[in-house]
Amino acid sequence: MNIFLPARQPFSLSSVIHSHGWIQMAPYLEVKEQVGFAYTDQLPDGSLVAWQVSEAPGGVSLALPDGHSPAELAEIKRRVSWMLGLEMDFSEFYALASQEAKLHKAVQSAAGRILRSSTLFEDVIKTILTTNTLWAATIRMNRNLVEQFGAALPEDESRKAFPLPSRLAQTDEATLREKTRLGYRAPYVLELARLVDSGSLDLEAWTDTTLPTVELRKRLLSLKGVGPYAVANLLMLLGRYDTIPVDSWAVKVVSHEWYHDQPVGKAEVEAAFEAWGEWKGLAFWLWDWAILEEGG
DNA sequence: GGTAGACCTGGACGC
DNA sequence: GCGTCCAGGTCTACC
């Protein structure tokens, strides 16, 4: 069956898909023949679903097999809408960004939405896997997690969903380390899975909260393995754009853009975008960096 | 509150 | 093939 999901305009599926590297991370599977992707997901009740999203005028087309219950369909639609940020409103940001030459491309391509996973649990773990390592290693660790602990589609064993907290909570640190090569991150992932599985941490509630960003930041920081960089990244994913994910890359591009490649720190990166207020993270994210223009 | 050192993996490099 | 060095954020202990 095919379902049309409307998106608040302007919207570009291509811009969401390529907003960052998540599309390269299992269970995402980019469709090369057209703009879109496939995804394998496991709902909280354990049922598995494989769906595909493609472009459609005014929104996206969601293709999935027949036979899902109305409750499952509602949950799948909610998840797809969340992942693509279909209801997000960027009109205020675009009004400001249209005055800045370095953001013209972003405005023209309707950029701003950042691709999410179907649950915050998955996004927190993927973010932990991006810390203190190279991107290739992040992809590999995540692939190992999905292959070793994800549930497979009955009709296609090669397609697996991201593991549920309950599945990860059942394993032990040594097994997790050995099968996924997570290294010292393994106990962090295990602890998060056990907290969520036991019900003592309702992570998904943080996707729809009126908590001030400062308070949400504190709660994210309380998670083991989640430090300042990971928090800034997760706040962006949660639609809070008033912080900048300052990592080695951020320091490098800001240094090149405004400081003649002289060493700078977190303070300089944040100061460079202070004027953007609640949109500073997004302005940083979408900035047309000189270093990229030069092929650096 | 700030800082140093440990954590862990895999790629790059020299031999 | 082996050993060494290095990059990448966060945690813990210590001051």
Tab-separated table of C-alpha atoms (C1' of nucleotides) in Angstrom:
chain	number	residue	atom	x	y	z
A	1	MET	CA	0.000	0.000	0.000
A	2	ASN	CA	1.010	3.627	-0.574
A	3	ILE	CA	0.223	6.443	1.825
A	4	PHE	CA	0.704	10.141	1.154
A	5	LEU	CA	2.157	12.163	4.039
A	6	PRO	CA	2.013	15.961	3.626
A	7	ALA	CA	4.966	18.136	4.635
A	8	ARG	CA	4.945	21.721	5.828
A	9	GLN	CA	6.465	23.751	3.000
A	10	PRO	CA	9.106	24.394	1.888
A	11	PHE	CA	10.261	20.788	2.041
A	12	SER	CA	12.904	18.788	0.192
A	13	LEU	CA	13.260	15.060	0.813
A	14	SER	CA	16.723	15.135	-0.748
A	15	SER	CA	17.839	17.847	1.694
A	16	VAL	CA	16.618	15.839	4.688
A	17	ILE	CA	18.252	12.624	3.499
A	18	HIS	CA	21.584	14.324	2.939
A	19	SER	CA	21.435	16.609	5.982
A	20	HIS	CA	24.119	14.477	7.697
A	21	GLY	CA	25.589	10.998	7.632
A	22	TRP	CA	22.690	9.079	9.198
A	23	ILE	CA	21.574	7.791	5.774
A	24	GLN	CA	24.784	5.738	5.641
A	25	MET	CA	23.911	4.041	8.931
A	26	ALA	CA	21.922	0.800	9.084
A	27	PRO	CA	19.013	0.194	9.042
A	28	TYR	CA	18.813	3.087	6.577
A	29	LEU	CA	19.225	1.998	2.981
A	30	GLU	CA	19.415	4.792	0.434
A	31	VAL	CA	17.574	4.149	-2.830
A	32	LYS	CA	19.832	5.225	-5.671
A	33	GLU	CA	17.320	5.096	-8.550
A	34	GLN	CA	15.198	7.902	-7.095
A	35	VAL	CA	15.174	10.303	-4.174
A	36	GLY	CA	14.248	8.165	-1.188
A	37	PHE	CA	15.286	5.440	1.212
A	38	ALA	CA	14.193	2.153	2.723
A	39	TYR	CA	14.148	1.436	6.456
A	40	THR	CA	13.590	-1.623	8.568
A	41	ASP	CA	11.935	-0.930	11.890
A	42	GLN	CA	10.775	-2.872	14.911
A	43	LEU	CA	7.803	-1.506	16.815
A	44	PRO	CA	7.631	-1.657	20.621
A	45	ASP	CA	5.405	-4.762	20.468
A	46	GLY	CA	8.179	-6.546	18.546
A	47	SER	CA	6.497	-6.541	15.137
A	48	LEU	CA	8.786	-5.825	12.186
A	49	VAL	CA	8.056	-3.521	9.310
A	50	ALA	CA	9.966	-2.590	6.166
A	51	TRP	CA	8.919	0.606	4.485
A	52	GLN	CA	10.171	2.935	1.796
A	53	VAL	CA	9.835	6.678	1.393
A	54	SER	CA	9.986	8.572	-1.893
A	55	GLU	CA	9.266	12.067	-3.170
A	56	ALA	CA	5.698	13.177	-3.795
A	57	PRO	CA	4.292	16.638	-4.599
A	58	GLY	CA	3.709	18.435	-1.302
A	59	GLY	CA	5.237	15.723	0.852
A	60	VAL	CA	6.354	12.109	0.668
A	61	SER	CA	4.950	8.774	-0.429
A	62	LEU	CA	5.232	5.966	2.116
A	63	ALA	CA	5.189	2.440	0.657
A	64	LEU	CA	4.743	-0.573	2.920
A	65	PRO	CA	3.226	-4.068	2.780
A	66	ASP	CA	-0.512	-4.619	3.396
A	67	GLY	CA	-1.662	-6.325	6.542
A	68	HIS	CA	-0.659	-3.930	9.302
A	69	SER	CA	-3.248	-3.140	11.952
A	70	PRO	CA	-4.651	0.429	12.229
A	71	ALA	CA	-2.610	0.930	15.407
A	72	GLU	CA	0.592	-0.200	13.699
A	73	LEU	CA	-0.135	2.030	10.712
A	74	ALA	CA	-0.667	5.025	12.973
A	75	GLU	CA	2.625	4.317	14.764
A	76	ILE	CA	4.524	3.893	11.477
A	77	LYS	CA	3.149	7.177	10.115
A	78	ARG	CA	4.047	8.945	13.359
A	79	ARG	CA	7.588	7.606	13.162
A	80	VAL	CA	8.103	8.580	9.517
A	81	SER	CA	6.779	12.058	10.222
A	82	TRP	CA	9.171	12.396	13.170
A	83	MET	CA	12.169	11.077	11.225
A	84	LEU	CA	11.666	13.547	8.390
A	85	GLY	CA	10.396	16.455	10.491
A	86	LEU	CA	7.401	16.798	8.183
A	87	GLU	CA	5.559	19.183	10.497
A	88	MET	CA	8.509	21.419	11.390
A	89	ASP	CA	8.239	25.142	10.734
A	90	PHE	CA	11.395	26.958	9.565
A	91	SER	CA	9.773	30.152	8.276
A	92	GLU	CA	11.459	32.374	10.881
A	93	PHE	CA	14.880	30.883	10.181
A	94	TYR	CA	14.457	31.224	6.416
A	95	ALA	CA	13.457	34.887	6.809
A	96	LEU	CA	16.730	35.530	8.660
A	97	ALA	CA	18.864	33.252	6.504
A	98	SER	CA	17.718	34.899	3.272
A	99	GLN	CA	19.630	38.022	4.445
A	100	GLU	CA	22.905	36.052	4.731
A	101	ALA	CA	24.847	35.158	1.573
A	102	LYS	CA	26.477	32.173	3.282
A	103	LEU	CA	23.050	30.647	3.794
A	104	HIS	CA	21.509	31.292	0.374
A	105	LYS	CA	22.146	27.744	-0.781
A	106	ALA	CA	20.463	26.401	2.340
A	107	VAL	CA	17.388	28.539	1.746
A	108	GLN	CA	17.217	27.605	-1.934
A	109	SER	CA	17.440	23.890	-1.169
A	110	ALA	CA	14.914	24.079	1.694
A	111	ALA	CA	17.550	22.678	4.050
A	112	GLY	CA	17.050	22.659	7.814
A	113	ARG	CA	15.433	19.366	8.737
A	114	ILE	CA	17.937	16.851	10.101
A	115	LEU	CA	17.321	13.174	9.441
A	116	ARG	CA	16.395	11.276	12.615
A	117	SER	CA	16.106	7.634	13.498
A	118	SER	CA	12.724	6.192	14.395
A	119	THR	CA	13.431	6.351	18.133
A	120	LEU	CA	15.530	8.641	20.312
A	121	PHE	CA	17.086	5.485	21.793
A	122	GLU	CA	18.555	4.696	18.378
A	123	ASP	CA	19.730	8.281	17.863
A	124	VAL	CA	21.424	8.485	21.270
A	125	ILE	CA	23.332	5.261	20.636
A	126	LYS	CA	24.334	6.318	17.127
A	127	THR	CA	25.538	9.637	18.528
A	128	ILE	CA	27.626	7.855	21.183
A	129	LEU	CA	29.152	5.838	18.342
A	130	THR	CA	30.238	9.055	16.593
A	131	THR	CA	32.334	10.168	19.568
A	132	ASN	CA	36.090	9.840	19.732
A	133	THR	CA	36.423	7.883	16.530
A	134	LEU	CA	36.501	8.167	12.760
A	135	TRP	CA	33.314	8.152	10.684
A	136	ALA	CA	34.194	4.815	9.053
A	137	ALA	CA	34.462	3.236	12.498
A	138	THR	CA	31.102	4.714	13.518
A	139	ILE	CA	29.444	3.113	10.495
A	140	ARG	CA	31.137	-0.192	11.251
A	141	MET	CA	30.174	-0.250	14.949
A	142	ASN	CA	26.558	0.572	14.094
A	143	ARG	CA	26.462	-2.077	11.362
A	144	ASN	CA	27.796	-4.643	13.835
A	145	LEU	CA	25.122	-3.676	16.371
A	146	VAL	CA	22.336	-4.118	13.815
A	147	GLU	CA	23.733	-7.329	12.335
A	148	GLN	CA	24.474	-8.975	15.669
A	149	PHE	CA	21.492	-7.827	17.725
A	150	GLY	CA	18.825	-6.563	15.299
A	151	ALA	CA	15.735	-8.631	14.444
A	152	ALA	CA	15.544	-9.758	10.806
A	153	LEU	CA	12.569	-9.544	8.489
A	154	PRO	CA	11.076	-13.046	8.099
A	155	GLU	CA	10.937	-12.622	4.304
A	156	ASP	CA	14.464	-11.183	3.989
A	157	GLU	CA	17.078	-12.183	6.565
A	158	SER	CA	19.516	-9.618	5.202
A	159	ARG	CA	17.344	-6.748	6.402
A	160	LYS	CA	17.428	-6.086	10.120
A	161	ALA	CA	16.031	-3.408	12.405
A	162	PHE	CA	18.003	-1.493	14.982
A	163	PRO	CA	17.969	-3.607	18.177
A	164	LEU	CA	15.290	-2.903	20.758
A	165	PRO	CA	16.457	-1.883	24.261
A	166	SER	CA	15.159	-5.209	25.561
A	167	ARG	CA	17.411	-7.165	23.197
A	168	LEU	CA	20.552	-5.209	24.093
A	169	ALA	CA	19.693	-5.310	27.797
A	170	GLN	CA	19.849	-9.108	27.672
A	171	THR	CA	23.484	-9.226	26.612
A	172	ASP	CA	26.602	-8.600	28.686
A	173	GLU	CA	29.465	-6.169	28.232
A	174	ALA	CA	32.041	-8.737	27.094
A	175	THR	CA	29.736	-10.110	24.387
A	176	LEU	CA	28.814	-6.635	23.248
A	177	ARG	CA	32.460	-5.622	22.984
A	178	GLU	CA	33.432	-8.766	21.148
A	179	LYS	CA	30.584	-8.744	18.620
A	180	THR	CA	30.421	-5.031	17.853
A	181	ARG	CA	33.904	-3.632	18.545
A	182	LEU	CA	32.311	-0.775	20.485
A	183	GLY	CA	35.329	-0.627	22.765
A	184	TYR	CA	34.896	1.434	25.932
A	185	ARG	CA	31.496	2.597	24.572
A	186	ALA	CA	30.000	-0.844	25.223
A	187	PRO	CA	29.140	-0.240	28.917
A	188	TYR	CA	27.524	3.100	27.999
A	189	VAL	CA	25.274	1.453	25.391
A	190	LEU	CA	24.460	-1.405	27.749
A	191	GLU	CA	23.552	0.903	30.609
A	192	LEU	CA	21.288	2.998	28.384
A	193	ALA	CA	19.530	-0.125	27.061
A	194	ARG	CA	18.963	-1.434	30.590
A	195	LEU	CA	17.653	1.898	31.879
A	196	VAL	CA	15.167	2.160	29.011
A	197	ASP	CA	14.200	-1.510	29.142
A	198	SER	CA	13.562	-1.412	32.884
A	199	GLY	CA	11.301	1.600	32.491
A	200	SER	CA	13.393	3.804	34.760
A	201	LEU	CA	14.242	6.053	31.813
A	202	ASP	CA	11.513	7.196	29.378
A	203	LEU	CA	13.804	8.459	26.658
A	204	GLU	CA	11.106	8.767	24.006
A	205	ALA	CA	9.224	11.294	26.145
A	206	TRP	CA	12.095	13.711	25.470
A	207	THR	CA	11.085	13.918	21.791
A	208	ASP	CA	7.938	15.779	22.755
A	209	THR	CA	8.636	17.875	25.795
A	210	THR	CA	8.177	21.501	26.729
A	211	LEU	CA	11.278	21.375	28.930
A	212	PRO	CA	13.583	24.370	28.391
A	213	THR	CA	16.689	23.498	26.374
A	214	VAL	CA	18.874	24.064	29.447
A	215	GLU	CA	16.983	21.384	31.386
A	216	LEU	CA	16.889	18.980	28.431
A	217	ARG	CA	20.640	19.482	28.054
A	218	LYS	CA	21.164	18.546	31.713
A	219	ARG	CA	19.170	15.349	31.288
A	220	LEU	CA	21.047	14.341	28.150
A	221	LEU	CA	24.354	15.052	29.888
A	222	SER	CA	23.338	12.679	32.667
A	223	LEU	CA	23.530	9.759	30.202
A	224	LYS	CA	26.855	7.906	30.359
A	225	GLY	CA	28.898	8.432	27.214
A	226	VAL	CA	27.048	11.624	26.335
A	227	GLY	CA	29.220	14.704	26.773
A	228	PRO	CA	29.028	18.295	25.479
A	229	TYR	CA	29.535	17.411	21.816
A	230	ALA	CA	27.039	14.546	21.841
A	231	VAL	CA	24.480	16.702	23.664
A	232	ALA	CA	24.735	19.490	21.113
A	233	ASN	CA	24.283	16.950	18.338
A	234	LEU	CA	21.257	15.389	20.031
A	235	LEU	CA	19.669	18.766	20.743
A	236	MET	CA	19.916	19.533	17.014
A	237	LEU	CA	18.199	16.227	16.269
A	238	LEU	CA	15.497	17.128	18.781
A	239	GLY	CA	14.857	20.401	16.991
A	240	ARG	CA	16.619	22.605	19.539
A	241	TYR	CA	18.957	24.776	17.509
A	242	ASP	CA	20.313	27.091	20.197
A	243	THR	CA	23.556	25.138	20.718
A	244	ILE	CA	26.446	24.267	18.415
A	245	PRO	CA	28.025	20.797	18.288
A	246	VAL	CA	31.633	21.910	18.797
A	247	ASP	CA	33.945	19.129	17.662
A	248	SER	CA	37.319	19.078	15.935
A	249	TRP	CA	35.621	19.815	12.601
A	250	ALA	CA	33.779	22.863	13.971
A	251	VAL	CA	36.992	24.305	15.373
A	252	LYS	CA	38.738	23.752	12.067
A	253	VAL	CA	36.130	25.439	9.844
A	254	VAL	CA	35.647	28.419	12.161
A	255	SER	CA	39.401	28.891	12.415
A	256	HIS	CA	39.669	28.903	8.636
A	257	GLU	CA	36.605	31.106	8.094
A	258	TRP	CA	37.457	33.938	10.499
A	259	TYR	CA	40.822	33.395	12.200
A	260	HIS	CA	43.286	32.770	9.337
A	261	ASP	CA	43.720	29.130	10.449
A	262	GLN	CA	45.020	30.195	13.861
A	263	PRO	CA	44.078	27.866	16.752
A	264	VAL	CA	40.645	28.634	18.254
A	265	GLY	CA	38.466	26.982	20.895
A	266	LYS	CA	34.841	26.375	21.807
A	267	ALA	CA	34.337	30.005	22.819
A	268	GLU	CA	35.338	31.328	19.382
A	269	VAL	CA	33.059	28.849	17.617
A	270	GLU	CA	30.096	29.870	19.759
A	271	ALA	CA	30.894	33.571	19.493
A	272	ALA	CA	30.901	33.352	15.692
A	273	PHE	CA	27.201	32.415	15.711
A	274	GLU	CA	26.002	34.217	18.830
A	275	ALA	CA	23.912	36.670	16.808
A	276	TRP	CA	21.770	33.816	15.456
A	277	GLY	CA	20.195	33.261	18.881
A	278	GLU	CA	17.895	30.248	18.975
A	279	TRP	CA	18.912	29.370	15.412
A	280	LYS	CA	22.683	29.413	15.954
A	281	GLY	CA	23.077	25.643	15.699
A	282	LEU	CA	21.227	25.515	12.407
A	283	ALA	CA	23.096	28.499	10.977
A	284	PHE	CA	26.365	26.774	11.863
A	285	TRP	CA	25.147	23.473	10.406
A	286	LEU	CA	24.105	24.973	7.082
A	287	TRP	CA	26.873	27.573	6.700
A	288	ASP	CA	28.566	27.619	3.292
A	289	TRP	CA	32.104	27.141	4.636
A	290	ALA	CA	34.988	28.665	2.687
A	291	ILE	CA	37.158	25.620	3.448
A	292	LEU	CA	34.715	23.426	1.522
A	293	GLU	CA	34.641	25.820	-1.429
A	294	GLU	CA	38.423	25.517	-1.561
A	295	GLY	CA	38.255	21.741	-1.373
A	296	GLY	CA	39.788	21.677	2.141
B	1	DG	C1'	35.429	24.678	38.051
B	2	DG	C1'	39.479	23.261	35.543
B	3	DT	C1'	42.845	19.753	34.045
B	4	DA	C1'	45.470	15.387	33.167
B	5	DG	C1'	45.401	10.864	31.930
B	6	DA	C1'	42.975	6.698	30.629
B	7	DC	C1'	39.774	4.613	27.621
B	8	DC	C1'	39.583	1.739	22.577
B	9	DT	C1'	39.767	0.988	17.736
B	10	DG	C1'	41.614	0.993	13.270
B	11	DG	C1'	44.247	3.448	9.766
B	12	DA	C1'	48.786	5.142	8.412
B	13	DC	C1'	53.426	4.592	8.440
B	14	DG	C1'	58.147	2.719	8.923
B	15	DC	C1'	60.852	-1.261	9.191
C	1	DG	C1'	53.718	-9.092	9.089
C	2	DC	C1'	54.758	-6.465	13.119
C	3	DG	C1'	55.267	-2.501	16.083
C	4	DT	C1'	54.396	2.313	16.861
C	5	DC	C1'	51.942	6.501	16.479
C	6	DC	C1'	47.860	9.082	16.026
C	7	DA	C1'	42.904	10.887	15.869
C	8	DG	C1'	38.606	11.111	17.860
C	9	DG	C1'	35.082	12.865	22.866
C	10	DT	C1'	34.024	11.416	27.530
C	11	DC	C1'	34.910	9.821	32.150
C	12	DT	C1'	37.140	9.871	36.539
C	13	DA	C1'	40.306	11.395	39.819
C	14	DC	C1'	42.612	15.024	41.488
C	15	DC	C1'	43.768	19.845	42.525
